[in-house]
Each structure stands twice: as structure tokens, then as C-alpha cells.
Amino acid sequence: MYAAVTLFVFMCLTATTHADHHQPCHSPNMTGFMSVTNLKGEVKAYGAFTYDSMGKKLRFRSNESYPTNTSVGLELLMFFDEGIFYEIDSKNQSCEKKTLHCTLHPLDIPDDATFNVMVNSGSPTIEGEGLKVNVWTGSMADSKGHYSMFVTMGCLPVTTVYFCESTSFIFSTMDVELEIKDPDLLVVPSYCLGLPVEETPEGTVNSFLNEFM
Ligand SMILES: *[C@@H]1O[C@H](CO)[C@@H](O)[C@H](O)[C@H]1NC(C)=O
Ligand SMILES: *[C@@H]1O[C@H](CO)[C@@H](O)[C@H](O)[C@H]1NC(C)=O
Ligand SMILES: *[C@@H]1O[C@H](CO)[C@@H](O)[C@H](O)[C@H]1NC(C)=O
Ligand SMILES: *[C@@H]1O[C@H](CO)[C@@H](O)[C@H](O)[C@H]1NC(C)=O
């Protein structure tokens, strides 16, 4: 995480925006772990995710007890194409179905992102000691912030930083595998079926990022 921040600062200082011939890539199916940290250093969440890149579905379950009390207990099942998501509490098998207003999320580069720079993190010449990443940037839908995504050559998102008005967030992925290990995690649980969509209070924008604010 700190490496990512350093990387970003480095990028701001030295990189000029390249002429853009690049099209954003789309990440493959993935299973792994994700951490969410704000710039105050609080780990907001850490947990397992499953991502279906074609179906644009994401399950994320945070580990409430790890690593500190500031983390939020959260289980989400998001359907980006349908524009809905579920907040799940599997302990008491309860569920809320909500409208998704913004499809931005840290596992896929938005189509309108701008290629910024390619960075060789670590050592490019010593095997196993370097990581080559492309940096993609863009604005948030409400233009109240912007994001930078650090993505491997194979299109695996390593770190995404959202710079917002109120606070900023760093999403990092770890131990990623290129498959959906448990497809059932992307199926709406039976106790969530047939629920009405919750009303959204005025002024609230539902997005993946908002779940951690
Ligand atoms: C990704 O997972 C979905 C759902 O299991 C599957 O339909 C699709 O074929 C997978 N894509 C790849 C490239 O494996
Ligand atoms: C949460 O983290 C704790 C401590 O690392 C671990 O013992 C526990 O199995 C984890 N639970 C889940 C649901 O991942
Ligand atoms: C977490 O909260 C529990 C109960 O409120 C408290 O006993 C414990 O000391 C807290 N742990 C940390 C690391 O703050
Ligand atoms: C389930 O538990 C959560 C907190 O753990 C609570 O907020 C929610 O109201 C509970 N739902 C039901 C249906 O009991």
C-alpha cells in the first residue's frame, strides 16, 4: 500500500501524460483478497472477493475482526450491468436490495479512463523483484474526485486510489487467482430473492466506493 502511494507521488512528479493510443483492458475472472484503507491509515475493510469479468458481478465479504475495530463488517453482491446490489448479512440471513447509481469499482478500468504512464516498480532486471504496471486515471462521475489505477500487463488491478473531497481510499488486491473458485458466491442467496428495492434517501449515491465511506 505504501509502495503504491510512493509510486503515485513519483508519477505526479515526473510523469507527463502520454499521447493516448491505449484502450483500457478488462480484467479477467478473479478470486482473491482486497483491502480498503483510507489516507488516515484506517483499514476500512479486508476480505475475500470473487469477480466475474464478463457478467460484471462482484462478491466481496470483509472480515469484521481483521485487523482492527475500525474495519467494517460488510458483505456485498454487486451486479454492475443490472445496476443493483445486495447488502448481505449471512449470519442472520438478512439482505437489502439497492439501486446502484455508479458502476465505478476498483477491479475494472472504466472505458473512458486515460492511460497515464507505465511504471517499472522495483527492479525490471532482477527476476521476481519487479512489477511492471500501467497507470490509468480518470474523473469520478460527479467530478468530485478522480482515481488512479495501477494495473499489471495482464490487466490485474493491483492498487486503485480514489481521491475524493472528503477523504481518499486505497484499494489493493492480493493473492489473486484467475478463476472463479466458487460460482455460487455470484448467485443471489435464496433469502435475498423477491425482495423489493430499498428506497434511496435523497442525496445518496450508491456505489461500491460509498460502502466504505
Ligand atoms: C468467467 O466466469 C463466468 C462465470 O462463471 C464464465 O461464464 C466465463 O466463461 C468465465 N470467463 C472466462 C474467460 O473464463
Ligand atoms: C478473519 O480473520 C481472522 C484473523 O485473521 C481469521 O481467524 C478468520 O478466519 C477470518 N474470517 C473470515 C470470515 O475470513
Ligand atoms: C476492539 O473493541 C473491543 C470491544 O469494544 C475492545 O475490547 C478491544 O480492545 C478493541 N480492540 C482494539 C485493537 O482497539
Ligand atoms: C441482522 O443483523 C444485523 C446486525 O448484525 C442487523 O442490523 C439487522 O437488522 C439484522 N436483520 C434481521 C432481519 O434480523
Coordinates of C-alpha atoms and ligand atoms in Angstrom, one line a residue:
M1 CA 0.0 0.0 0.0
Y2 CA 2.7 2.5 0.9
A3 CA 4.6 1.4 -2.2
A4 CA 1.5 2.4 -4.2
V5 CA 1.4 5.8 -2.6
T6 CA 5.0 6.3 -3.3
L7 CA 4.5 5.2 -6.8
F8 CA 1.8 7.7 -7.3
V9 CA 3.8 10.6 -5.9
F10 CA 6.6 9.6 -8.1
M11 CA 4.3 9.5 -11.0
C12 CA 2.9 13.0 -10.2
L13 CA 6.3 14.5 -10.0
T14 CA 7.9 13.0 -13.1
A15 CA 5.3 11.7 -15.5
T16 CA 3.8 13.7 -18.2
T17 CA 0.7 12.4 -19.8
H18 CA 1.4 10.4 -22.9
A19 CA -0.4 10.7 -26.1
D20 CA -3.0 8.1 -25.8
H21 CA -3.1 5.1 -28.2
H22 CA -4.1 2.7 -25.4
Q23 CA -7.5 1.2 -24.9
P24 CA -8.3 0.2 -21.3
C25 CA -8.1 -3.5 -20.9
H26 CA -10.7 -5.5 -18.9
S27 CA -9.6 -7.7 -16.0
P28 CA -10.2 -11.5 -16.2
N29 CA -12.3 -13.6 -13.8
M30 CA -10.6 -13.4 -10.4
T31 CA -10.7 -14.7 -6.9
G32 CA -8.6 -13.0 -4.3
F33 CA -8.4 -10.7 -1.3
M34 CA -8.9 -7.0 -1.2
S35 CA -8.0 -4.4 1.4
V36 CA -9.6 -0.9 1.7
T37 CA -7.6 1.7 3.5
N38 CA -8.2 5.5 3.8
L39 CA -5.5 8.0 3.9
K40 CA -5.8 8.3 7.6
G41 CA -4.3 4.8 7.7
E42 CA -7.5 3.2 8.9
V43 CA -8.1 -0.2 7.3
K44 CA -11.8 0.1 6.4
A45 CA -12.1 -3.5 5.2
Y46 CA -10.2 -6.6 4.3
G47 CA -11.7 -9.7 2.8
A48 CA -12.2 -12.1 0.0
F49 CA -13.6 -11.2 -3.4
T50 CA -14.9 -13.1 -6.4
Y51 CA -15.2 -11.2 -9.7
D52 CA -16.9 -12.3 -13.0
S53 CA -15.5 -10.0 -15.7
M54 CA -18.0 -10.9 -18.4
G55 CA -21.1 -10.9 -16.3
K56 CA -19.8 -7.8 -14.4
K57 CA -20.6 -9.4 -11.0
L58 CA -18.7 -8.9 -7.8
R59 CA -18.9 -10.5 -4.4
F60 CA -17.0 -9.0 -1.5
R61 CA -17.0 -10.2 2.1
S62 CA -15.0 -8.3 4.6
N63 CA -13.5 -9.9 7.7
E64 CA -15.0 -7.9 10.6
S65 CA -12.4 -9.0 13.0
Y66 CA -9.4 -8.2 10.9
P67 CA -7.2 -6.3 11.5
T68 CA -8.8 -3.7 13.9
N69 CA -12.1 -2.4 15.2
T70 CA -12.2 0.4 12.6
S71 CA -12.9 -2.1 9.8
V72 CA -16.5 -2.5 8.7
G73 CA -18.3 -5.8 8.5
L74 CA -19.7 -5.9 5.0
E75 CA -20.9 -8.4 2.5
L76 CA -21.8 -7.2 -0.9
L77 CA -23.0 -8.8 -4.1
M78 CA -23.0 -6.3 -7.0
F79 CA -24.5 -6.6 -10.4
F80 CA -23.0 -3.8 -12.4
D81 CA -24.8 -4.4 -15.6
E82 CA -28.2 -4.7 -13.9
G83 CA -27.5 -1.7 -11.7
I84 CA -28.5 -3.4 -8.5
F85 CA -26.6 -4.7 -5.5
Y86 CA -27.3 -6.6 -2.3
E87 CA -26.0 -5.9 1.2
I88 CA -26.0 -9.3 2.8
D89 CA -25.8 -10.4 6.4
S90 CA -25.2 -14.1 6.1
K91 CA -25.1 -14.5 9.9
N92 CA -28.8 -13.8 10.3
Q93 CA -29.6 -14.4 6.6
S94 CA -30.9 -10.9 6.0
C95 CA -30.5 -8.9 2.9
E96 CA -31.1 -5.5 1.4
K97 CA -31.5 -4.9 -2.3
K98 CA -30.5 -1.5 -3.6
T99 CA -30.1 0.5 -6.8
L100 CA -26.6 1.1 -7.9
H101 CA -26.1 4.6 -9.2
C102 CA -22.5 4.5 -10.2
T103 CA -20.7 1.4 -11.6
L104 CA -17.1 2.6 -10.8
H105 CA -15.2 -0.1 -8.9
P106 CA -11.6 -1.0 -8.3
L107 CA -11.5 -4.2 -10.2
D108 CA -12.1 -2.9 -13.7
I109 CA -10.7 0.1 -15.7
P110 CA -13.5 2.3 -16.9
D111 CA -13.8 2.6 -20.7
D112 CA -13.2 6.3 -20.6
A113 CA -10.0 6.1 -18.4
T114 CA -6.9 7.8 -19.7
F115 CA -3.6 6.0 -20.0
N116 CA -1.1 7.9 -17.9
V117 CA 2.2 6.1 -17.7
M118 CA 3.9 2.7 -17.5
V119 CA 6.0 2.2 -14.3
N120 CA 8.6 -0.4 -13.5
S121 CA 8.2 -0.8 -9.8
G122 CA 11.1 -2.5 -8.1
S123 CA 13.8 -3.9 -10.4
P124 CA 13.0 -4.5 -14.0
T125 CA 16.2 -6.6 -14.5
I126 CA 16.1 -8.9 -11.4
E127 CA 13.7 -11.7 -11.9
G128 CA 10.9 -11.8 -9.3
E129 CA 11.9 -8.3 -7.9
G130 CA 9.9 -6.1 -10.2
L131 CA 6.4 -5.3 -11.2
K132 CA 5.5 -3.5 -14.4
V133 CA 2.2 -1.6 -14.2
N134 CA 0.2 0.7 -16.4
V135 CA -1.4 3.6 -14.6
W136 CA -4.8 4.7 -15.7
T137 CA -6.6 7.8 -14.5
G138 CA -10.0 9.4 -14.7
S139 CA -12.6 11.5 -13.0
M140 CA -15.4 10.3 -10.9
A141 CA -18.9 10.7 -12.4
D142 CA -19.8 13.7 -10.2
S143 CA -16.4 15.2 -10.9
K144 CA -15.9 15.5 -7.2
G145 CA -12.8 13.4 -7.3
H146 CA -10.5 11.4 -9.5
Y147 CA -8.9 8.0 -9.5
S148 CA -5.6 6.3 -10.4
M149 CA -5.5 2.6 -11.2
F150 CA -2.3 0.5 -11.2
V151 CA -2.8 -2.5 -13.4
T152 CA -0.4 -5.3 -14.4
M153 CA 0.4 -6.1 -18.1
G154 CA -2.1 -9.0 -17.8
C155 CA -4.8 -6.5 -16.7
L156 CA -4.8 -7.5 -13.0
P157 CA -5.7 -4.4 -10.9
V158 CA -3.0 -4.1 -8.1
T159 CA -4.0 -0.8 -6.5
T160 CA -6.7 1.8 -7.1
V161 CA -6.6 5.1 -5.4
Y162 CA -9.8 7.3 -5.2
F163 CA -9.1 10.9 -4.4
C164 CA -12.4 12.3 -3.0
E165 CA -13.4 15.6 -1.5
S166 CA -13.9 14.2 2.0
T167 CA -11.3 11.5 2.2
S168 CA -9.3 9.3 -0.1
F169 CA -9.3 5.5 -0.4
I170 CA -6.7 2.9 -1.4
F171 CA -8.0 -0.5 -2.7
S172 CA -5.4 -3.2 -3.1
T173 CA -5.7 -6.8 -4.3
M174 CA -3.7 -9.7 -3.0
D175 CA -3.3 -13.4 -3.8
V176 CA -5.3 -13.2 -7.0
E177 CA -6.2 -16.3 -8.9
L178 CA -7.5 -16.2 -12.4
E179 CA -10.7 -18.2 -11.9
I180 CA -14.0 -18.1 -10.2
K181 CA -13.4 -20.7 -7.4
D182 CA -16.9 -20.7 -6.1
P183 CA -19.5 -19.6 -8.7
D184 CA -22.3 -19.9 -6.1
L185 CA -20.9 -16.7 -4.5
L186 CA -22.2 -14.8 -7.5
V187 CA -25.7 -16.2 -7.2
V188 CA -28.3 -14.3 -5.2
P189 CA -28.8 -16.2 -2.0
S190 CA -32.3 -17.7 -1.6
Y191 CA -33.1 -15.5 1.3
C192 CA -32.5 -12.4 -0.8
L193 CA -34.9 -13.4 -3.6
G194 CA -38.0 -11.5 -4.3
L195 CA -37.0 -8.5 -2.1
P196 CA -38.2 -5.1 -3.1
V197 CA -35.6 -2.5 -4.0
E198 CA -34.9 -0.3 -1.0
E199 CA -35.7 3.4 -1.4
T200 CA -32.6 5.6 -1.6
P201 CA -32.6 8.7 0.6
E202 CA -32.4 11.8 -1.4
G203 CA -28.8 12.9 -2.0
T204 CA -27.4 9.4 -1.5
V205 CA -25.4 7.9 -4.4
N206 CA -25.0 4.2 -4.1
S207 CA -21.7 2.9 -5.3
F208 CA -19.1 0.3 -4.4
L209 CA -16.8 3.0 -3.0
N210 CA -19.7 4.6 -1.0
E211 CA -20.0 1.4 1.0
F212 CA -16.7 2.2 2.7
M213 CA -17.2 5.9 3.5
Ligands
LIG1 C1 -15.8 -16.2 -16.2 O1 -16.7 -16.7 -15.4 C2 -18.0 -16.8 -15.9 C3 -19.0 -17.3 -14.9 O2 -18.5 -18.5 -14.3 C4 -18.0 -17.7 -17.2 O3 -19.3 -17.8 -17.8 C5 -17.0 -17.2 -18.1 O4 -16.8 -18.1 -19.2 C6 -15.6 -17.0 -17.5 N1 -14.7 -16.4 -18.4 C7 -13.5 -16.9 -18.7 C8 -12.7 -16.1 -19.7 O5 -13.1 -17.9 -18.2
LIG2 C1 -11.0 -13.2 9.8 O1 -9.6 -13.1 10.3 C2 -9.3 -13.9 11.4 C3 -7.9 -13.5 11.9 O2 -7.0 -13.4 10.8 C4 -9.4 -15.3 11.0 O3 -9.1 -16.2 12.1 C5 -10.8 -15.6 10.5 O4 -10.9 -16.9 10.0 C6 -11.2 -14.7 9.4 N1 -12.6 -14.9 9.0 C7 -13.0 -14.8 7.7 C8 -14.5 -15.0 7.5 O5 -12.3 -14.6 6.8
LIG3 C1 -11.9 -3.6 19.9 O1 -13.2 -3.5 20.6 C2 -13.3 -4.3 21.7 C3 -14.7 -4.1 22.3 O2 -15.2 -2.9 22.1 C4 -12.2 -3.9 22.8 O3 -12.3 -4.7 23.9 C5 -10.8 -4.0 22.1 O4 -9.8 -3.5 23.0 C6 -10.8 -3.3 20.8 N1 -9.5 -3.6 20.1 C7 -8.7 -2.6 19.6 C8 -7.5 -3.1 18.9 O5 -9.0 -1.4 19.6
LIG4 C1 -29.2 -8.8 11.1 O1 -28.1 -8.4 11.9 C2 -27.7 -7.0 11.7 C3 -26.6 -6.7 12.5 O2 -25.8 -7.8 12.8 C4 -28.9 -6.1 11.9 O3 -28.5 -4.7 11.6 C5 -30.1 -6.5 11.1 O4 -31.2 -5.7 11.5 C6 -30.4 -7.9 11.4 N1 -31.5 -8.3 10.5 C7 -32.5 -9.1 10.8 C8 -33.6 -9.3 9.8 O5 -32.6 -9.5 11.9

